[in-house]
Short mmCIF file of C-alpha atoms in Angstrom, two decimals:
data_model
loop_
_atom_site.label_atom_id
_atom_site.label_comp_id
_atom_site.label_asym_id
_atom_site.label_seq_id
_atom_site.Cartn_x
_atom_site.Cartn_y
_atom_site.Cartn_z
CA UNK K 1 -39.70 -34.54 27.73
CA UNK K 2 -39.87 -32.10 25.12
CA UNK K 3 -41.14 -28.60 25.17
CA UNK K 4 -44.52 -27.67 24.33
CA UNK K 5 -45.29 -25.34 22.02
CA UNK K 6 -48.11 -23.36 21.94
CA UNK K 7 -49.51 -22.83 17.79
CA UNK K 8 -52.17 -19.43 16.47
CA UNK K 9 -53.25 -20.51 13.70
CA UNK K 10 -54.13 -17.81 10.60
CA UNK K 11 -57.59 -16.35 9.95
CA UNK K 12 -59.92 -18.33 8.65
CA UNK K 13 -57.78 -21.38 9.90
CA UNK K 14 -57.87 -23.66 13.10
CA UNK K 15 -55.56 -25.89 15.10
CA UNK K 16 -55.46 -28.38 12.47
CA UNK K 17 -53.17 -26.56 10.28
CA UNK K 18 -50.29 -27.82 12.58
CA UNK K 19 -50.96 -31.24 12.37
CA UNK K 20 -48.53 -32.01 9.72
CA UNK K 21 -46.04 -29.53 11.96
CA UNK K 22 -46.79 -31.72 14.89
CA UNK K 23 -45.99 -34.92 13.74
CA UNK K 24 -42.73 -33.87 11.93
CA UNK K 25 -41.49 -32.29 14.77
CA UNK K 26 -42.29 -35.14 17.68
CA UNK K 27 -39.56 -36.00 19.41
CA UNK K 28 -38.29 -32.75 19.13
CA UNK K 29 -41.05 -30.65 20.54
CA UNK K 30 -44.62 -30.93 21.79
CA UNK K 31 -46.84 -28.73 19.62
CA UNK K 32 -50.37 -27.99 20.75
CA UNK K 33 -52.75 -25.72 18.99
CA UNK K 34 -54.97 -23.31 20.40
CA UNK K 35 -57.99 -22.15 18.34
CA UNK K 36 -58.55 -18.55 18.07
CA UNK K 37 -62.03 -17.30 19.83
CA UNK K 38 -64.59 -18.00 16.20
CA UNK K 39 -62.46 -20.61 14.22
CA UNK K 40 -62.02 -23.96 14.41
CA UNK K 41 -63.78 -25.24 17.55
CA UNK K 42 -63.61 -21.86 19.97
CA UNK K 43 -66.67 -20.20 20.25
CA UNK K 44 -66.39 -16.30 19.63
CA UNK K 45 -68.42 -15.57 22.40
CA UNK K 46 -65.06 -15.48 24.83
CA UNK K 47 -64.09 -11.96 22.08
CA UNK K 48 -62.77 -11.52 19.10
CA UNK K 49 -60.81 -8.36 19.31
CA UNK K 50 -57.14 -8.95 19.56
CA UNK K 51 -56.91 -8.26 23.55
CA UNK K 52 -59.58 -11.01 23.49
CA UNK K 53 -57.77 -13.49 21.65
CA UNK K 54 -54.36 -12.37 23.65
CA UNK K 55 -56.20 -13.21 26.86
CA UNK K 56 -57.55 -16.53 25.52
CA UNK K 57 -54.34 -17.66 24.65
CA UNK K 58 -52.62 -16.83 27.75
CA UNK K 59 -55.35 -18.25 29.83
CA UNK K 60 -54.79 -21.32 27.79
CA UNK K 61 -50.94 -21.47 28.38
CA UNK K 62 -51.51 -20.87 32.35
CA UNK K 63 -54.06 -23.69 32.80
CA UNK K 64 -51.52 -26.01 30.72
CA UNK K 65 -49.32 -26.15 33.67
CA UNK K 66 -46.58 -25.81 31.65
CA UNK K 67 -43.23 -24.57 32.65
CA UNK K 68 -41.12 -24.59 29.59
CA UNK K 69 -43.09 -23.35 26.18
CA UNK K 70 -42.96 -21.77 23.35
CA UNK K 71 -45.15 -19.55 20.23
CA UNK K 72 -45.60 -20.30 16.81
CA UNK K 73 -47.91 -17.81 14.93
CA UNK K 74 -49.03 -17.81 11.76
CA UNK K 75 -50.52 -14.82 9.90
CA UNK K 76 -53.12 -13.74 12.33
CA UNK K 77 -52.22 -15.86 15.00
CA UNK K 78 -48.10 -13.79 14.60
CA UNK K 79 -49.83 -10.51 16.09
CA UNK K 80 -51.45 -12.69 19.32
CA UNK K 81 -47.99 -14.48 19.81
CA UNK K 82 -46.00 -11.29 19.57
CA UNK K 83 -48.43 -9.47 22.07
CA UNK K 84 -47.91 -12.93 24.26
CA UNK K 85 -44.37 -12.75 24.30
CA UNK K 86 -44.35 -9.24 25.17
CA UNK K 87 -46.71 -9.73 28.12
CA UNK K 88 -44.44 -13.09 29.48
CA UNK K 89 -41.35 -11.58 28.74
CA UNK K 90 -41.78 -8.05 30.66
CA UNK K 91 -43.72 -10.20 33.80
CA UNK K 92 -47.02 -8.66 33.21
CA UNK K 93 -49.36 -11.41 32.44
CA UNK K 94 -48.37 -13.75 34.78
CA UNK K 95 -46.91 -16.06 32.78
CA UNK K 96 -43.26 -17.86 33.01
CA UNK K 97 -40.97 -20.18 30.67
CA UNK K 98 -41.10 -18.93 27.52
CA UNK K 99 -38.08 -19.82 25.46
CA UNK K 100 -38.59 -19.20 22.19
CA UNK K 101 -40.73 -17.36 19.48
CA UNK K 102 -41.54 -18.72 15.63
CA UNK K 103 -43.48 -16.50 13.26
CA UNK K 104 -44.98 -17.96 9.72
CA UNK K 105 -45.71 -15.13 7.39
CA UNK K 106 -47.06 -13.24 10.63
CA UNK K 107 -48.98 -10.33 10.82
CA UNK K 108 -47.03 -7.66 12.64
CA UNK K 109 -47.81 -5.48 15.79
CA UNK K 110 -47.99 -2.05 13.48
CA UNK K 111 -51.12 -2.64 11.30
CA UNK K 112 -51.12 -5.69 8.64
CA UNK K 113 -50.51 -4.25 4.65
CA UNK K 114 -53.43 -5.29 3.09
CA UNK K 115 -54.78 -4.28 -0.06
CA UNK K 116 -58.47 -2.09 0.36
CA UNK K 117 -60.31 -4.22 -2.71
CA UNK K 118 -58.86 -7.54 -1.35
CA UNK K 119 -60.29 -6.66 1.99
CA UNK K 120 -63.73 -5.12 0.56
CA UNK K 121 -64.08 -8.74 -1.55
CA UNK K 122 -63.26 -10.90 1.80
CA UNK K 123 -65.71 -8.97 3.72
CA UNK K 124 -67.94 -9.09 1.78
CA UNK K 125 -68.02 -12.84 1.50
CA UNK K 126 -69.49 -12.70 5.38
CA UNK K 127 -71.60 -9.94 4.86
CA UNK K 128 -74.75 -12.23 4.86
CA UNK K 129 -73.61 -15.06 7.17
CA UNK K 130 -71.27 -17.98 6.78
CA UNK K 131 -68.44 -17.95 4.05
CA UNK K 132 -69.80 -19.98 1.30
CA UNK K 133 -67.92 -23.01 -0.15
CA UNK K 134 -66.56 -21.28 -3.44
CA UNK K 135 -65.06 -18.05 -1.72
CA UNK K 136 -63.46 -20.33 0.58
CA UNK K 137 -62.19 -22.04 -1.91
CA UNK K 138 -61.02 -18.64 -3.55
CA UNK K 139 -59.33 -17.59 -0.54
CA UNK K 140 -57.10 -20.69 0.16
CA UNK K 141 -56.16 -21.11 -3.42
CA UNK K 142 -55.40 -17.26 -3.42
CA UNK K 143 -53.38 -18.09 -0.27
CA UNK K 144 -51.12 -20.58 -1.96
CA UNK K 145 -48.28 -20.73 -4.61
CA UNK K 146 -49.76 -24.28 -5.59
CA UNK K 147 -52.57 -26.22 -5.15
CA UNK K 148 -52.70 -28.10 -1.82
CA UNK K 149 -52.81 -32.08 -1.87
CA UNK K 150 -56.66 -33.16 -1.85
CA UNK K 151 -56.66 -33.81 2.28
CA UNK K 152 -55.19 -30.39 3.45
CA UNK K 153 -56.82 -28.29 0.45
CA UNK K 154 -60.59 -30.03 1.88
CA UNK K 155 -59.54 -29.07 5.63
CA UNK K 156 -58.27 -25.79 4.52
CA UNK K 157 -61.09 -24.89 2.78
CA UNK K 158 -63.66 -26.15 6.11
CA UNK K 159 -61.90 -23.96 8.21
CA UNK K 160 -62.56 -21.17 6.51
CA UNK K 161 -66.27 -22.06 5.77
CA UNK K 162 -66.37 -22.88 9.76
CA UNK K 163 -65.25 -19.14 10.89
CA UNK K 164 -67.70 -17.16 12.61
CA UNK K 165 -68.34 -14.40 10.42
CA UNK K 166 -67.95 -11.95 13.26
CA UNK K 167 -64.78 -13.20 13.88
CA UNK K 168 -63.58 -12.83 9.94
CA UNK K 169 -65.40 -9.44 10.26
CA UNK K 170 -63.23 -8.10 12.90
CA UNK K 171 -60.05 -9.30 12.21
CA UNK K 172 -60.42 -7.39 9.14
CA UNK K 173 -62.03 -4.52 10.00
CA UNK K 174 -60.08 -4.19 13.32
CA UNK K 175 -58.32 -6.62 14.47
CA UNK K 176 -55.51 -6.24 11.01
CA UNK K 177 -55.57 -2.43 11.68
CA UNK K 178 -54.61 -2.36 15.36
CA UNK K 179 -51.05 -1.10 15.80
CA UNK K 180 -49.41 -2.48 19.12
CA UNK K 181 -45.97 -1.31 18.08
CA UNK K 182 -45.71 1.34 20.41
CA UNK K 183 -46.80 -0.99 23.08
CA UNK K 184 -44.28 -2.76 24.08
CA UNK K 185 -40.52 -2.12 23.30
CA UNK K 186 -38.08 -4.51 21.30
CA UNK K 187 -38.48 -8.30 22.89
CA UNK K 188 -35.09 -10.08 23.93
CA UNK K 189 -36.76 -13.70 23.39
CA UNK K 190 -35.11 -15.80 20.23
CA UNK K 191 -37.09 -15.69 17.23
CA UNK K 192 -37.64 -17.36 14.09
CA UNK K 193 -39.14 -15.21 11.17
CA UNK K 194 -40.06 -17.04 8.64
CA UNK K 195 -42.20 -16.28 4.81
CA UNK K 196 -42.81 -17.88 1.57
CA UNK K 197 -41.64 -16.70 -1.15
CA UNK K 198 -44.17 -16.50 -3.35
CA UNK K 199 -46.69 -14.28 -0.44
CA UNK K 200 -48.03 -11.16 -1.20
CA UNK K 201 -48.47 -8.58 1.31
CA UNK K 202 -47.34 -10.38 4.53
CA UNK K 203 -43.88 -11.86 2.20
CA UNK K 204 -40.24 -11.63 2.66
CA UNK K 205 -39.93 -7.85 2.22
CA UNK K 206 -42.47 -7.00 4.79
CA UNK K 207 -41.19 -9.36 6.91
CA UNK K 208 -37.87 -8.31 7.66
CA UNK K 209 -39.32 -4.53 6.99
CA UNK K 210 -42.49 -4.74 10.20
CA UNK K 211 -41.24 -8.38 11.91
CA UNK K 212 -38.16 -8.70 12.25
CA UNK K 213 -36.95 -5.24 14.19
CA UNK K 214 -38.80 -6.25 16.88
CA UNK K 215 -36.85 -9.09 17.83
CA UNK K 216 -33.33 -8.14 18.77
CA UNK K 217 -32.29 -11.84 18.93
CA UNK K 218 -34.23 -12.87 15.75
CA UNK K 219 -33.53 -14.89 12.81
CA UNK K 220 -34.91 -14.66 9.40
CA UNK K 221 -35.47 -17.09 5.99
CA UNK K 222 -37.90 -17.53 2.94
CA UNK K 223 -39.43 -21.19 2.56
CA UNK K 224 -39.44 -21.62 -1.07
CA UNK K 225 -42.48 -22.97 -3.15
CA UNK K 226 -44.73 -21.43 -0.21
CA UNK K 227 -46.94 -18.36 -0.54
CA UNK K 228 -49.14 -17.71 2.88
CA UNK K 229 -50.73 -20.61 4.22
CA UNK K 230 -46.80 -21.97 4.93
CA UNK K 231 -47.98 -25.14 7.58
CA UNK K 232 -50.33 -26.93 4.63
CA UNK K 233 -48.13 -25.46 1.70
CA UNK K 234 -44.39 -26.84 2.73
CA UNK K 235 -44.78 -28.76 6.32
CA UNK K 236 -41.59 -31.07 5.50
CA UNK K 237 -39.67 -27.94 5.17
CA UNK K 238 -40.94 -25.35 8.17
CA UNK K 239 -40.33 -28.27 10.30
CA UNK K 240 -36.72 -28.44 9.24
CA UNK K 241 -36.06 -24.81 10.26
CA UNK K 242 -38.06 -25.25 13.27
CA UNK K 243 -36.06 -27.90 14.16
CA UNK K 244 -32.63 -26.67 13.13
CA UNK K 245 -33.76 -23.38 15.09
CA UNK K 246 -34.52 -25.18 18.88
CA UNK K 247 -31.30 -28.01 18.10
CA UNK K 248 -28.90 -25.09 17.18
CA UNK K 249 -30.05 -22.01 19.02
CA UNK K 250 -32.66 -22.95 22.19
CA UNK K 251 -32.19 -26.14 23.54
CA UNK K 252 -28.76 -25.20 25.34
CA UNK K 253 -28.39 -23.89 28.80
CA UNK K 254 -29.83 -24.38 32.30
CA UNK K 255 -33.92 -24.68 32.82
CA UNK K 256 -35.55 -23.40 35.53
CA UNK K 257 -37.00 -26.19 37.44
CA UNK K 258 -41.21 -26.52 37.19
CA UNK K 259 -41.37 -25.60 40.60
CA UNK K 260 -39.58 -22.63 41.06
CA UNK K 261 -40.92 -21.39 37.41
CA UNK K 262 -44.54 -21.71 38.84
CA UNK K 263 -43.37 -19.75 42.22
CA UNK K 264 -41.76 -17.49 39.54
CA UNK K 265 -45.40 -17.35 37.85
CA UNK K 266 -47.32 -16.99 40.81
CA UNK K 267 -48.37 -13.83 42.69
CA UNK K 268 -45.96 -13.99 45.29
CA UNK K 269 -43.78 -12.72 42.98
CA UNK K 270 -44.03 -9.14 41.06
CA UNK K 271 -44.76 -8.48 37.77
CA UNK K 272 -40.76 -6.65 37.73
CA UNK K 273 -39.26 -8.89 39.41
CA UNK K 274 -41.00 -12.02 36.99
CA UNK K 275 -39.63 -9.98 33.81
CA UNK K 276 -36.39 -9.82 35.23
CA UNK K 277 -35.69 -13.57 35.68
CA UNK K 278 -37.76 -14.52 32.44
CA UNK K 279 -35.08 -12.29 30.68
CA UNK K 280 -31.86 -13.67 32.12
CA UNK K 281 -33.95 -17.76 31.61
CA UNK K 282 -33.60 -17.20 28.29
CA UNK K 283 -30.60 -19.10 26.38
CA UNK K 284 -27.43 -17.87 25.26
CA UNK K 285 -26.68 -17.50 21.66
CA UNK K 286 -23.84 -20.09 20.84
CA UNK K 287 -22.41 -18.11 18.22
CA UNK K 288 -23.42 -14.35 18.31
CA UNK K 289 -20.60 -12.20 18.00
CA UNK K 290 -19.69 -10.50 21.41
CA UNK K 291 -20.19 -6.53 21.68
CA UNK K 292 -17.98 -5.13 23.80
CA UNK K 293 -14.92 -7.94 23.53
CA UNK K 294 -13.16 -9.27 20.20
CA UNK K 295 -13.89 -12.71 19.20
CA UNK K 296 -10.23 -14.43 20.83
CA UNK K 297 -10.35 -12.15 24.16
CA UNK K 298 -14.26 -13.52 24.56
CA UNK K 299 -13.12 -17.53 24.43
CA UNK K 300 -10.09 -16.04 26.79
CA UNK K 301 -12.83 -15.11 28.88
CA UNK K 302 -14.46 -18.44 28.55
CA UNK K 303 -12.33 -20.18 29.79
CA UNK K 304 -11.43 -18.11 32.79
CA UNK K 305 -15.27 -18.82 33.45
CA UNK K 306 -14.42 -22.18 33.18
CA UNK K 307 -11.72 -22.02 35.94
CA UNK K 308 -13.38 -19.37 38.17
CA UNK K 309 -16.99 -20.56 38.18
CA UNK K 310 -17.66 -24.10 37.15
CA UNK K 311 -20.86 -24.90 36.37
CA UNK K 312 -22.71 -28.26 37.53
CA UNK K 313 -24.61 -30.58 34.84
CA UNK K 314 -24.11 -30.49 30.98
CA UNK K 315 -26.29 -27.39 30.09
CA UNK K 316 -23.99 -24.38 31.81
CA UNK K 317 -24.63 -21.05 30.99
CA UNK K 318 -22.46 -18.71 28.77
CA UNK K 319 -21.32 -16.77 31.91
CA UNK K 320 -18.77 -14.87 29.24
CA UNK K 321 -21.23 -13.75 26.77
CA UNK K 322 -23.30 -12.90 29.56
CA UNK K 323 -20.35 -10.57 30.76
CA UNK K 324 -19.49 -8.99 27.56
CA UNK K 325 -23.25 -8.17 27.32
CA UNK K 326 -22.80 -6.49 31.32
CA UNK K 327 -19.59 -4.87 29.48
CA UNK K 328 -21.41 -3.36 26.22
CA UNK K 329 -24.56 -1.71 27.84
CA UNK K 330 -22.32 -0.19 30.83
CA UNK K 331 -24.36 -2.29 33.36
CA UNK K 332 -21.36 -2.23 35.77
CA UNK K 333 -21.59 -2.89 39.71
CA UNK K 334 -20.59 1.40 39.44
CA UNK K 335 -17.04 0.85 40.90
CA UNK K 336 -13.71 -0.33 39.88
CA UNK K 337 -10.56 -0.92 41.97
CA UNK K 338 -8.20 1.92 42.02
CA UNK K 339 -5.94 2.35 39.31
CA UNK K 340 -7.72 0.27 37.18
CA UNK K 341 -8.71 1.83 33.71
CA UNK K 342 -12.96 1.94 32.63
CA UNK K 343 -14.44 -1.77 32.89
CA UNK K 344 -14.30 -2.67 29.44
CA UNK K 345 -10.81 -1.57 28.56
CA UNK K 346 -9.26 -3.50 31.61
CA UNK K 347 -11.24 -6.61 30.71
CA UNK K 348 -9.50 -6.03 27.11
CA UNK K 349 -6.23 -5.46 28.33
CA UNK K 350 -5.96 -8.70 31.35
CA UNK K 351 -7.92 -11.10 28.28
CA UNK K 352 -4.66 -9.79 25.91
CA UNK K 353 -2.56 -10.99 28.79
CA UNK K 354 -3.88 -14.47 29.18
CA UNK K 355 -5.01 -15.17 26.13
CA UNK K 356 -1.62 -17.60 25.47
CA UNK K 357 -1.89 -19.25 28.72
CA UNK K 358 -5.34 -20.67 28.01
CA UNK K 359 -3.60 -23.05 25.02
CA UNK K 360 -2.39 -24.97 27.54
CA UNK K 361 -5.95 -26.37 29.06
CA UNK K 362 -7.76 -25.18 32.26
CA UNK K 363 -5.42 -27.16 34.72
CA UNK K 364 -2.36 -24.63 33.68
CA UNK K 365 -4.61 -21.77 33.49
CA UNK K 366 -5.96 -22.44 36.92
CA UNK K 367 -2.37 -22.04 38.19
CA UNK K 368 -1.87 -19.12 36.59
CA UNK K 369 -5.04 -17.36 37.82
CA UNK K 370 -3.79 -18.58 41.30
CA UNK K 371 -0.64 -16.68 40.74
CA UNK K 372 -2.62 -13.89 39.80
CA UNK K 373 -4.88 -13.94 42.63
CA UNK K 374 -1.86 -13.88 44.87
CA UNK K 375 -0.39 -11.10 42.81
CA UNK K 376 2.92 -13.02 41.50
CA UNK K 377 2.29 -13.01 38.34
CA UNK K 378 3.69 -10.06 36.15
CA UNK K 379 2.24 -9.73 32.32
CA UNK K 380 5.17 -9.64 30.33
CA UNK K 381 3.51 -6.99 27.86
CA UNK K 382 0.68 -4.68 28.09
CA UNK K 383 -0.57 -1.60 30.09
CA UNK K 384 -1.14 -4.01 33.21
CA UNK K 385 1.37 -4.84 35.88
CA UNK K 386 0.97 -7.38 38.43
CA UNK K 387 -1.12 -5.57 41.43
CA UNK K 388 -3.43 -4.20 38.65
CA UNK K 389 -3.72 -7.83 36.97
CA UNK K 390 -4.58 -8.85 40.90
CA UNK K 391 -7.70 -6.40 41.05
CA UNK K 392 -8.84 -7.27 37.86
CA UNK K 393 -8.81 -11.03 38.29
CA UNK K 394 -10.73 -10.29 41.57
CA UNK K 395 -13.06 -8.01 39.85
CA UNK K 396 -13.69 -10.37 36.81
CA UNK K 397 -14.32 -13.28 39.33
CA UNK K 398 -16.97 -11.16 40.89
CA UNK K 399 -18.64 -10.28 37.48
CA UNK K 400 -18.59 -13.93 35.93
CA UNK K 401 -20.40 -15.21 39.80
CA UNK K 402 -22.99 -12.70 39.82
CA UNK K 403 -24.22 -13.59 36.28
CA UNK K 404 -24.24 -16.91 37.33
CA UNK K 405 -26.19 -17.09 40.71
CA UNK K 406 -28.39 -14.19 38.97
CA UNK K 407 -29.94 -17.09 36.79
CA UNK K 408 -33.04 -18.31 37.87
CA UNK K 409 -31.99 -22.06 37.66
CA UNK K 410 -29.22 -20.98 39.53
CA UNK K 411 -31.73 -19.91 42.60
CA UNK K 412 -33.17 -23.13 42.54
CA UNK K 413 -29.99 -24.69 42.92
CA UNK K 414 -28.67 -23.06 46.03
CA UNK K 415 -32.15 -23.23 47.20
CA UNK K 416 -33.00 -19.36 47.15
CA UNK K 417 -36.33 -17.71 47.25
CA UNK K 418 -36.08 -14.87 48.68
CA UNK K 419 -37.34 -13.01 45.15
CA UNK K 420 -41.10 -14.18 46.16
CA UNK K 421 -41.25 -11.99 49.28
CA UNK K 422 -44.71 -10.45 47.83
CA UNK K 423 -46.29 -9.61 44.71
CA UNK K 424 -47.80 -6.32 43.15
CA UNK K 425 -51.05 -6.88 46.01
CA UNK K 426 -52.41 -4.46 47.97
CA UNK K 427 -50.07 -5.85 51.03
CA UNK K 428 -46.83 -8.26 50.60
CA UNK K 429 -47.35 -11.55 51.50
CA UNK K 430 -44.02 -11.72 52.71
CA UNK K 431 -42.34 -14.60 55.45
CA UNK K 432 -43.83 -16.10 58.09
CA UNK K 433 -41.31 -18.80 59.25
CA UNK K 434 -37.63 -17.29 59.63
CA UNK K 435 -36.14 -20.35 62.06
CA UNK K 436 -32.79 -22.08 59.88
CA UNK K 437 -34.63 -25.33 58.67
CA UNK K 438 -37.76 -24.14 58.28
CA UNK K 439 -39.90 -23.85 54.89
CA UNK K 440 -43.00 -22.72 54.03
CA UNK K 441 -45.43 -25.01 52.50
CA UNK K 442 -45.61 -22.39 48.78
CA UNK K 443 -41.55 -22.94 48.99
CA UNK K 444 -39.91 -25.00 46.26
CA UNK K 445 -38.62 -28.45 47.78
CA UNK K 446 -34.85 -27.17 47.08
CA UNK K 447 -32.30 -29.42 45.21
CA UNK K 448 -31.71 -32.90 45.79
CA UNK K 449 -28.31 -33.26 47.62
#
């Protein structure tokens, strides 16, 4: 089934601008639009400050039921999926399963660039009531490197006649001029930045310049023959780089289960302890280069994961990655067998060693790590001999199962829980039934055996 993905539209625009998105990318992924609180068919009574809109939009995702989501914002609708993001991602808002991020030409968290007369003209257009038909016609044509086809250019231009004027009011007066970027610190979650070419003050330079930093595991490109409104300019080509995006970079790896993710989600479980697991959910980069290992000692590594701690189904996770990661921020277990140099220079050192025993496929390096384990095997090279070889295979092994049992899907697989023993209440809620057997009715139903 594929993953839903929740759409912000831009100001002055509704859910419909991802119609075109949605049916180039079915199959592929679910998108469903949310309109913002005074567009489309939202009311702005619900608030049309940003912390209103961010609140709408997560209340939306929790009553979706769903367990396995992702953002796309455009323009205004970037700021409310990066505020989202930040919320799911560090536990606070309750929310779990978010996998991925896409941005069209957003606005940022620091305050939007906008030029002063370009925002004195719009606001002025709702100074008196509804946006009138020829300044919405104005502001989509201003919007675009081309004119849109008759169908989208007519439903771009109602959306923008349909805004509450309170709601264009405050975007622009407030809303545009918030800055969140002290908020919340750089978000881990894979992104997509994308902006057209031909946009003004939200384009490719600002983009990678206010975007971008914030996403540690982002991506950037430029759509061509697109200036702003990118979903009704060029769908045929955002969808490709959507798509490309989720094939290539998300839709790898283990997912958590829908009914440990809602456990996850619900308050049984704290708002740390939910940031933590939505963190290590996320997928593995296939090809980012490793930090703290060179490129042939981290596919060494890979397939001593391989050997060590095989992984069940077809989506494992990239327990070496995850290691060299452990390796690069110092996130040791803050002990190392005696005689053994600092973590990261033994791991370079045993990888040297049995780098040329891993051309010979797992079933001969599987012998070999047995002869290491039993401490009969003797590098013919390096600063290792054979008992320090011995503590560092023993070491390693430890290092490679801990990132894989630390994986929420992981949990669900050997049937552990024990992470929703109370939430950030007044008083834990905690276990009531201790006997072997014996399950609570909130527990998930375990895996299938």
């Amino acid at each position: 089934m594929p993953t839903t993905v929740f759409c912000l539209h831009a100001l002055g625009s509704s859910s419909e601008e991802f119609v075109g998105l949605r049916t180039r990318l079915a199959g592929t992924l679910d998108l469903a639009g949310i309109d913002l609180p005074g567009f489309g068919r939202s009311s702005a009574a619900t608030g049309t400050t940003v912390e209103e809109m961010t609140q709408l939009v997560e209340r939306a995702i929790g009553r979706s039921g769903a367990t396995e989501w992702a953002l796309i914002g455009h323009s205004m609708g970037g700021k409310v999926a990066s505020i989202v993001a930040a919320r799911t991602i560090d536990g606070s808002n309750g929310l779990f399963g978010l996998r991925a991020v896409v941005l069209l030409a957003a606005s940022p968290l620091s305050p939007e660039p906008m030029d002063d007369e370009r925002r004195s003209t719009m606001l002025g257009w709702a100074a008196d009531g509804e946006i009138g038909p020829d300044e919405a016609e104005a502001f989509v044509d201003a919007n675009t490197a081309s004119r849109l086809p008759p169908e989208p250019h007519t439903q771009a231009v109602h959306d923008v006649q349909r805004a509450a004027p309170e709601a264009w009011t405050d975007w622009l007066v407030r809303g545009s001029r918030e800055d969140w970027s002290t908020t919340y610190p750089p978000n881990p979650v894979p992104a997509l930045v994308l902006a057209g070419a031909e946009d003004g003050d939200l384009g490719p330079d600002a983009q990678r310049a206010l975007n971008l930093p914030h996403w540690p595991a982002g991506e950037f490109a430029t759509v061509p023959g697109a200036a702003h409104l990118l979903p009704w300019e060029q769908p045929d080509r955002v969808a490709d780089r959507i798509r490309d995006f989720w094939r290539r970079r998300i839709d790898h790896g283990p997912v958590v289960p829908e009914d440990t993710a809602r456990l996850i989600a619900s308050p049984r479980v704290s708002a740390r302890t939910r940031g933590i697991l939505a963190v290590r959910a996320l997928p593995d980069a296939p090809d980012r280069a490793p930090r703290a290992l060179n490129h042939e000692q981290l596919d060494t590594l890979r397939a001593v994961a391989r050997v060590v701690v095989p992984q069940p189904g077809e989506r494992p996770l990239d327990l070496a990655l995850r290691v060299d990661d452990q390796l690069a921020d110092g996130l040791g277990d803050g002990w190392r067998p005696d005689g053994l140099p600092a973590d990261v220079d033994a791991y370079r050192a045993a990888l040297d060693v049995l780098m040329a025993e891993t051309a010979h496929g797992d079933d001969h390096l599987a012998a070999v790590l047995a002869a290491v384990d039993a401490g009969e095997y003797t590098p013919a090279s390096g600063p290792l001999d054979a008992a320090q070889l011995q503590a560092w295979a023993e070491d390693a092994g430890v290092d490679l199962a801990k990132q894989w049992v630390a994986h929420p899907a992981t949990m669900a697989e050997i049937d552990y829980d024990g992470f929703a023993n109370g939430g950030d209440g007044l008083r834990k809620q905690g276990f009531q039934l201790l006997g072997a057997g014996q399950r609570e009715a909130w527990e998930p139903a375990g895996a299938e055996r």
